[in-house]
C-alpha cells in the first residue's frame, strides 16, 4: 500500500491527484519488491564489475563471459509470500518467473536451482508446505525441460508461517544474440505474447511487500497460476525470434505486470510508452484498465519490435499458436500512457513511476554483541551417538527424497547430479561449470555480517572441493520488515558481509533480489525469519578436468585435513542439537586462510593429485568424513586426533565448524607433491586418516557403524514426508 | 549427400515435447544417421518419406489430461501407424512410450508411479535374452540409464502379460547392478519390472528409460547409444 507521504509526493509532482489506475500503477512499482526502496542504497558495497562481466546487475539476468564467445547468464529471485499461501502454484510460478528473466535476455535456459526454508518437518503443516512446494517446482521445471542442478534446504522454527522459496535459473547465450531490456527507439511496436491476461496475481508485489497476518489465506487472488506448456511454447518461440534477430528489446511480465515491464523498458531506453489495454488478449471478461495494467498473469513477454520486422514476428507467433497482440508503441514523450480504445486512462511520467518514489528513512538499529565463550560445552560421553544424531539432523540428512523428484538430466548436459558438493553442467565447447548455493541462517542470525561472508565462503568451498574456480555470485537476500531497526540492521550487516566477501575474493555479484517483510504475525506476536542471504556461486573447470567427487575411491590412500580447526562450536549444528538453539559468536570468516586453502586445493586439483575431496561444513569434521564413506565402497581409519589448530578436545575437533577446511584423499605416490603445494600456500595440513578396503568408519577410540549411519542419513528427512 | 532432402529418421515434436534436441544430438553422433525434427502440426503427410520414427520424451500438450492422451489422438499419429504397419521402426521414449500405448500401437498402459511422485534417477536394466531389432548385440547385458517420469508404472492385463512373456516382447526390465530383476529396484511399480515393451512384429518399441541421456561417458553412461545405433541400423533395412 502506498503511504500517505508517497501519495502526497506523487500529487505534487503531477500537479493533480493520481486517479485510481495511476495509484495502482504507483503502488506496484513503488512496492519494496519492485523499487528496492529500502535496500538499493547499500548495493554500492558489492563488487559488481569485473573483466568478464558482460552485463551486470539491473536487467533480467547477469551475463558473464566464460571465453570463446560464450556467456553464462544467471538470475535469482524469491517467491516466498506466494509459496506460503499457495505452495504449489507459488513455487511453480517462482520457477516460471526466473526462467522468463533469463530467456528475456536472449539466453537458452540450461539449469535451475532452488533454495528452500521451512519450519521443522515434524509438524504436518511444514511437511505439507515442503511437499507442495517441491511438487510445484517439479511439475513446472520438469515440464519445461530444464534440468535441476542444485540447491539447498534448511529447517528452522523461524520459517514457520513464512517459508522461503528462492529460485535460480542459468542460461547460455552468444554475445551477438543478447537482447537488452530497453525500448530505445520511438515508433517501435510493443508486442505482448505467450499467454492471455486474467485476474490472477493482481498486485502480487504489494502483497509480497507486507508482513503476513492471520488472514493471509484471503490473499489467494494475489497468487499467480503457472502453465508450463504455455511456457515451453514461449521458450521455443522466443528462441526462434532471437535466432532471427527480430526483437530490439525484451522484458518478461513478472512482478508488477505490464506496468513494471513496460515502465522499465522505457526507463532504461530513455523513452516513453503508450499501451491500449483494449488490445491486450484477455482470459476473463469485464476486466478494468487497472486490473489489466497490474495483472501478474504468467507466461507473458513484451517484445519491442521495429516496424519492418513486425510482419515476420507476427508470422512466427501465429505459427507457434501463442496468444499475442500489438498493444502499443514506444514514444518520445517520457510518459507511460494507458489508453482504453483511445481514451486516456492513466498518464504518468516514467521518471516518477520508475524510481521516482520519495526515499523512505530507515533506521539501522544495533545488534547484540555475541560472546566467544563456550561454557555451555561438555565433552560428549558417547561420540558415536552424537555423530549419528548429526547425520540424522534434518539440516544435514540426505535430500534425495526432494531432488529425485526433479528432472536432472534433460538437455543431456548434466555431468554431476545433485547430492555432491555442487552440480556440474556441460556448456558449449566442452566448458564445464559447477553450481552451488548456501546460507547458514544460524550463523547469520548470531552475526549477520560474519555469517553472510562465511556462508559465501562455504559456497565457494563447495565449488573448489570439486576443482572449479569461482567466477560469479548471485544472491537472494531474505529478511524481515525493514521498518523495524533491528531487522534493518540485520539486512545492512549482511550486505556488508557479502560486499566484503565479493571484494576479498574478487568475485563479481551479477544478479540478485531482495525480499523483505518475511515475518508472520500470529496471535499478535511477530515471528521474523532468520536473516537468510542466500548465496549462489558458479565456478569453472579447466578444460578437460573431470570434477572430483566426495566419496572415497581407493583403499590405502591418505585422507588429509587441510586448514586449522579452532574452538568454534557456537552457532554449530552440534550446539543447535544440544541446546535446541544457537548462541554466541559464530565461526569466523577468515579471508586469508580461506584464500590460501582455495589456491592450494585448486593447485592440487590442477596437478590431478586429489582422488576425492570434501568441504568441511555443517556438522564439522565428523560429518564431512562420514559423507565421504556413505555411498563409497571403502572406509577410513583415523591416524590421529591431533589436528592443526586450537581445538581443545576430540569432540571440539570433530564438531567445530571452523571455515577454510577441506578433506582430500591423496594416494601415497602423490603425497610429496601434494604436501609441497600445501606448504607453498602456507596451509596447515595433517595426515588425518587412511582409507581402507572395508566399508568402515574407524575413529580410533570408537567406530561408527556405517550401516546405521547410512540409515540415519538417508531416512531422517524422508521419514516426515512418506 | 548435400542437397538431398531425403528424410531418414523423423523425430516428432508435439507442443510440450522437451527431449527432441537431446535425441537429435545423440543421433548426430551415430555415423549414417540422418534425422530431422518434425513438428506434429505438419501432420502425417510430413512422415511420408521417413524410414523410421522416434517419439521423444517430455510432456506433450502439458500432459494435463492423461500422459500422452492428447498427442495420441493427433493426426500425425496416423502417419506413425502407417509406417509401423509397413514394418518401419518406431521408438517411443518416456512420453513417447505413453503415446504409443495410448494410440494402441503397444499393449498396456502407463499408470502413475506407485510413489505418486515424479522420479528421476539412474537405473540398471536387464536386457532380455531374445534378440530384438533394438537390442541386438545387447542380449542379457545390464545397461545403465536414467529414468525421469511421473507415469512409468507399466500395467497390462493378465492375458497381455502372458503374451508378452511367451513371445519375448519385454526387451528391458529394471534390475540391480548384477542384472537381478528384484522388486526393490523398480522405480515406478511396473508389473514384472517391465521397462520396455515391443510389439509382436518387432518394429515398435516403447521404453521409459532415456537412452539419449546415456549417450556419452561424461554423462555417466553411454549405454543408451547402443539402442539408438540399433534403431538407426534398422531404419536402413
mmCIF file of N, CA and C in Angstrom, chain A residues 356-421:
data_model
loop_
_atom_site.group_PDB
_atom_site.id
_atom_site.type_symbol
_atom_site.label_atom_id
_atom_site.label_comp_id
_atom_site.label_asym_id
_atom_site.label_seq_id
_atom_site.Cartn_x
_atom_site.Cartn_y
_atom_site.Cartn_z
ATOM 1 N N UNK A 356 10.988 7.075 -8.964
ATOM 2 C CA UNK A 356 10.708 8.443 -8.529
ATOM 3 C C UNK A 356 10.065 8.550 -7.163
ATOM 4 N N UNK A 357 10.115 7.484 -6.413
ATOM 5 C CA UNK A 357 9.486 7.470 -5.087
ATOM 6 C C UNK A 357 10.286 8.327 -4.108
ATOM 7 N N UNK A 358 9.626 8.873 -3.095
ATOM 8 C CA UNK A 358 10.371 9.562 -2.033
ATOM 9 C C UNK A 358 11.124 8.504 -1.227
ATOM 10 N N UNK A 359 12.432 8.676 -1.120
ATOM 11 C CA UNK A 359 13.242 7.646 -0.446
ATOM 12 C C UNK A 359 12.870 7.590 1.037
ATOM 13 N N UNK A 360 12.403 6.437 1.485
ATOM 14 C CA UNK A 360 11.956 6.369 2.885
ATOM 15 C C UNK A 360 13.141 6.325 3.845
ATOM 16 N N UNK A 361 12.945 6.909 5.004
ATOM 17 C CA UNK A 361 14.005 6.844 6.002
ATOM 18 C C UNK A 361 13.991 5.482 6.668
ATOM 19 N N UNK A 362 15.144 4.910 6.847
ATOM 20 C CA UNK A 362 15.231 3.620 7.530
ATOM 21 C C UNK A 362 16.285 3.746 8.613
ATOM 22 N N UNK A 363 16.025 3.135 9.749
ATOM 23 C CA UNK A 363 16.956 3.229 10.867
ATOM 24 C C UNK A 363 17.659 1.907 11.097
ATOM 25 N N UNK A 364 18.988 1.977 11.120
ATOM 26 C CA UNK A 364 19.750 0.767 11.404
ATOM 27 C C UNK A 364 19.939 0.657 12.905
ATOM 28 N N UNK A 365 19.246 -0.272 13.513
ATOM 29 C CA UNK A 365 19.350 -0.457 14.960
ATOM 30 C C UNK A 365 20.655 -1.139 15.325
ATOM 31 N N UNK A 366 20.873 -1.356 16.610
ATOM 32 C CA UNK A 366 22.101 -2.049 16.992
ATOM 33 C C UNK A 366 21.779 -3.513 17.281
ATOM 34 N N UNK A 367 22.744 -4.362 16.982
ATOM 35 C CA UNK A 367 22.549 -5.794 17.184
ATOM 36 C C UNK A 367 23.329 -6.235 18.411
ATOM 37 N N UNK A 368 22.857 -7.269 19.084
ATOM 38 C CA UNK A 368 23.560 -7.722 20.295
ATOM 39 C C UNK A 368 24.966 -8.228 19.960
ATOM 40 N N UNK A 369 25.911 -7.937 20.840
ATOM 41 C CA UNK A 369 27.277 -8.436 20.657
ATOM 42 C C UNK A 369 27.324 -9.863 21.208
ATOM 43 N N UNK A 370 27.858 -10.775 20.421
ATOM 44 C CA UNK A 370 27.854 -12.185 20.843
ATOM 45 C C UNK A 370 29.155 -12.542 21.550
ATOM 46 N N UNK A 371 29.050 -13.240 22.664
ATOM 47 C CA UNK A 371 30.258 -13.651 23.404
ATOM 48 C C UNK A 371 30.949 -14.850 22.727
ATOM 49 N N UNK A 372 32.270 -14.921 22.918
ATOM 50 C CA UNK A 372 33.019 -16.040 22.356
ATOM 51 C C UNK A 372 33.048 -17.264 23.275
ATOM 52 N N UNK A 373 32.555 -17.111 24.484
ATOM 53 C CA UNK A 373 32.674 -18.213 25.452
ATOM 54 C C UNK A 373 31.927 -19.454 24.991
ATOM 55 N N UNK A 374 32.453 -20.591 25.437
ATOM 56 C CA UNK A 374 31.806 -21.857 25.116
ATOM 57 C C UNK A 374 31.504 -22.622 26.392
ATOM 58 N N UNK A 375 31.081 -21.888 27.426
ATOM 59 C CA UNK A 375 30.897 -22.587 28.712
ATOM 60 C C UNK A 375 29.694 -23.539 28.707
ATOM 61 N N UNK A 376 28.902 -23.503 27.664
ATOM 62 C CA UNK A 376 27.799 -24.470 27.548
ATOM 63 C C UNK A 376 28.304 -25.854 27.156
ATOM 64 N N UNK A 377 29.543 -25.909 26.642
ATOM 65 C CA UNK A 377 30.031 -27.149 26.032
ATOM 66 C C UNK A 377 30.487 -28.177 27.061
ATOM 67 N N UNK A 378 30.022 -29.396 26.874
ATOM 68 C CA UNK A 378 30.523 -30.516 27.682
ATOM 69 C C UNK A 378 30.979 -31.599 26.728
ATOM 70 N N UNK A 379 32.129 -32.196 27.027
ATOM 71 C CA UNK A 379 32.630 -33.271 26.168
ATOM 72 C C UNK A 379 31.611 -34.427 26.179
ATOM 73 N N UNK A 380 31.188 -34.901 25.007
ATOM 74 C CA UNK A 380 30.161 -35.963 24.983
ATOM 75 C C UNK A 380 30.676 -37.275 25.573
ATOM 76 N N UNK A 381 29.750 -38.060 26.147
ATOM 77 C CA UNK A 381 30.101 -39.380 26.678
ATOM 78 C C UNK A 381 30.219 -40.386 25.544
ATOM 79 N N UNK A 382 29.354 -40.213 24.562
ATOM 80 C CA UNK A 382 29.261 -41.225 23.517
ATOM 81 C C UNK A 382 29.355 -40.541 22.143
ATOM 82 N N UNK A 383 30.549 -40.568 21.579
ATOM 83 C CA UNK A 383 30.755 -39.875 20.305
ATOM 84 C C UNK A 383 29.919 -40.475 19.177
ATOM 85 N N UNK A 384 29.772 -41.798 19.223
ATOM 86 C CA UNK A 384 29.031 -42.478 18.155
ATOM 87 C C UNK A 384 27.612 -41.931 18.057
ATOM 88 N N UNK A 385 26.954 -41.847 19.228
ATOM 89 C CA UNK A 385 25.578 -41.364 19.219
ATOM 90 C C UNK A 385 25.495 -39.922 18.721
ATOM 91 N N UNK A 386 26.481 -39.116 19.103
ATOM 92 C CA UNK A 386 26.476 -37.709 18.671
ATOM 93 C C UNK A 386 26.607 -37.610 17.141
ATOM 94 N N UNK A 387 27.491 -38.441 16.582
ATOM 95 C CA UNK A 387 27.701 -38.397 15.134
ATOM 96 C C UNK A 387 26.450 -38.881 14.405
ATOM 97 N N UNK A 388 25.843 -39.942 14.935
ATOM 98 C CA UNK A 388 24.615 -40.439 14.307
ATOM 99 C C UNK A 388 23.501 -39.408 14.390
ATOM 100 N N UNK A 389 23.460 -38.705 15.517
ATOM 101 C CA UNK A 389 22.420 -37.692 15.680
ATOM 102 C C UNK A 389 22.616 -36.547 14.676
ATOM 103 N N UNK A 390 23.872 -36.181 14.452
ATOM 104 C CA UNK A 390 24.145 -35.121 13.475
ATOM 105 C C UNK A 390 23.752 -35.568 12.068
ATOM 106 N N UNK A 391 24.121 -36.796 11.698
ATOM 107 C CA UNK A 391 23.788 -37.285 10.360
ATOM 108 C C UNK A 391 22.278 -37.357 10.165
ATOM 109 N N UNK A 392 21.566 -37.530 11.291
ATOM 110 C CA UNK A 392 20.113 -37.612 11.218
ATOM 111 C C UNK A 392 19.431 -36.275 11.434
ATOM 112 N N UNK A 393 20.198 -35.213 11.584
ATOM 113 C CA UNK A 393 19.577 -33.894 11.717
ATOM 114 C C UNK A 393 18.913 -33.527 10.393
ATOM 115 N N UNK A 394 17.741 -32.917 10.468
ATOM 116 C CA UNK A 394 17.052 -32.570 9.213
ATOM 117 C C UNK A 394 17.846 -31.532 8.413
ATOM 118 N N UNK A 395 18.797 -30.864 9.073
ATOM 119 C CA UNK A 395 19.599 -29.895 8.329
ATOM 120 C C UNK A 395 20.853 -30.511 7.709
ATOM 121 N N UNK A 396 21.063 -31.810 7.949
ATOM 122 C CA UNK A 396 22.228 -32.480 7.365
ATOM 123 C C UNK A 396 21.816 -33.688 6.510
ATOM 124 N N UNK A 397 20.761 -34.375 6.914
ATOM 125 C CA UNK A 397 20.373 -35.631 6.260
ATOM 126 C C UNK A 397 20.173 -35.465 4.751
ATOM 127 N N UNK A 398 20.257 -36.576 4.060
ATOM 128 C CA UNK A 398 20.129 -36.596 2.597
ATOM 129 C C UNK A 398 18.827 -35.943 2.127
ATOM 130 N N UNK A 399 18.928 -35.182 1.062
ATOM 131 C CA UNK A 399 17.778 -34.526 0.438
ATOM 132 C C UNK A 399 17.257 -35.304 -0.760
ATOM 133 N N UNK A 400 17.631 -36.583 -0.836
ATOM 134 C CA UNK A 400 17.276 -37.338 -2.036
ATOM 135 C C UNK A 400 15.768 -37.400 -2.274
ATOM 136 N N UNK A 401 14.998 -37.481 -1.203
ATOM 137 C CA UNK A 401 13.540 -37.529 -1.358
ATOM 138 C C UNK A 401 13.062 -36.332 -2.180
ATOM 139 N N UNK A 402 13.717 -35.204 -1.975
ATOM 140 C CA UNK A 402 13.338 -33.994 -2.695
ATOM 141 C C UNK A 402 13.887 -34.012 -4.120
ATOM 142 N N UNK A 403 15.210 -34.181 -4.263
ATOM 143 C CA UNK A 403 15.761 -33.944 -5.599
ATOM 144 C C UNK A 403 15.486 -35.083 -6.576
ATOM 145 N N UNK A 404 15.087 -36.253 -6.066
ATOM 146 C CA UNK A 404 14.725 -37.314 -7.014
ATOM 147 C C UNK A 404 13.427 -36.971 -7.744
ATOM 148 N N UNK A 405 12.739 -35.932 -7.286
ATOM 149 C CA UNK A 405 11.513 -35.513 -7.991
ATOM 150 C C UNK A 405 11.799 -34.481 -9.075
ATOM 151 N N UNK A 406 13.044 -34.064 -9.189
ATOM 152 C CA UNK A 406 13.405 -33.083 -10.214
ATOM 153 C C UNK A 406 14.132 -33.781 -11.359
ATOM 154 N N UNK A 407 13.768 -33.447 -12.569
ATOM 155 C CA UNK A 407 14.482 -33.966 -13.730
ATOM 156 C C UNK A 407 15.863 -33.303 -13.764
ATOM 157 N N UNK A 408 16.889 -34.119 -13.579
ATOM 158 C CA UNK A 408 18.253 -33.565 -13.540
ATOM 159 C C UNK A 408 19.015 -33.791 -14.834
ATOM 160 N N UNK A 409 18.415 -34.535 -15.769
ATOM 161 C CA UNK A 409 19.198 -34.960 -16.928
ATOM 162 C C UNK A 409 18.696 -34.448 -18.269
ATOM 163 N N UNK A 410 17.517 -33.845 -18.286
ATOM 164 C CA UNK A 410 17.002 -33.334 -19.558
ATOM 165 C C UNK A 410 18.014 -32.343 -20.129
ATOM 166 N N UNK A 411 18.115 -32.276 -21.415
ATOM 167 C CA UNK A 411 19.080 -31.473 -22.175
ATOM 168 C C UNK A 411 20.442 -32.171 -22.304
ATOM 169 N N UNK A 412 20.607 -33.299 -21.615
ATOM 170 C CA UNK A 412 21.825 -34.118 -21.764
ATOM 171 C C UNK A 412 23.128 -33.340 -21.586
ATOM 172 N N UNK A 413 23.169 -32.513 -20.556
ATOM 173 C CA UNK A 413 24.404 -31.788 -20.259
ATOM 174 C C UNK A 413 24.872 -31.990 -18.830
ATOM 175 N N UNK A 414 24.185 -32.853 -18.080
ATOM 176 C CA UNK A 414 24.480 -32.966 -16.652
ATOM 177 C C UNK A 414 25.647 -33.919 -16.409
ATOM 178 N N UNK A 415 26.732 -33.364 -15.892
ATOM 179 C CA UNK A 415 27.936 -34.165 -15.635
ATOM 180 C C UNK A 415 27.918 -34.692 -14.203
ATOM 181 N N UNK A 416 27.450 -33.885 -13.263
ATOM 182 C CA UNK A 416 27.341 -34.334 -11.874
ATOM 183 C C UNK A 416 25.935 -34.014 -11.364
ATOM 184 N N UNK A 417 25.259 -35.046 -10.886
ATOM 185 C CA UNK A 417 23.895 -34.899 -10.371
ATOM 186 C C UNK A 417 23.896 -34.180 -9.022
ATOM 187 N N UNK A 418 22.708 -33.835 -8.558
ATOM 188 C CA UNK A 418 22.567 -33.239 -7.228
ATOM 189 C C UNK A 418 22.950 -34.266 -6.166
ATOM 190 N N UNK A 419 23.510 -33.791 -5.073
ATOM 191 C CA UNK A 419 23.890 -34.702 -3.986
ATOM 192 C C UNK A 419 25.385 -34.629 -3.701
ATOM 193 N N UNK A 420 26.141 -34.114 -4.655
ATOM 194 C CA UNK A 420 27.564 -33.884 -4.434
ATOM 195 C C UNK A 420 27.760 -32.466 -3.868
ATOM 196 N N UNK A 421 28.997 -32.022 -3.751
ATOM 197 C CA UNK A 421 29.235 -30.665 -3.249
ATOM 198 C C UNK A 421 28.621 -29.607 -4.158
#
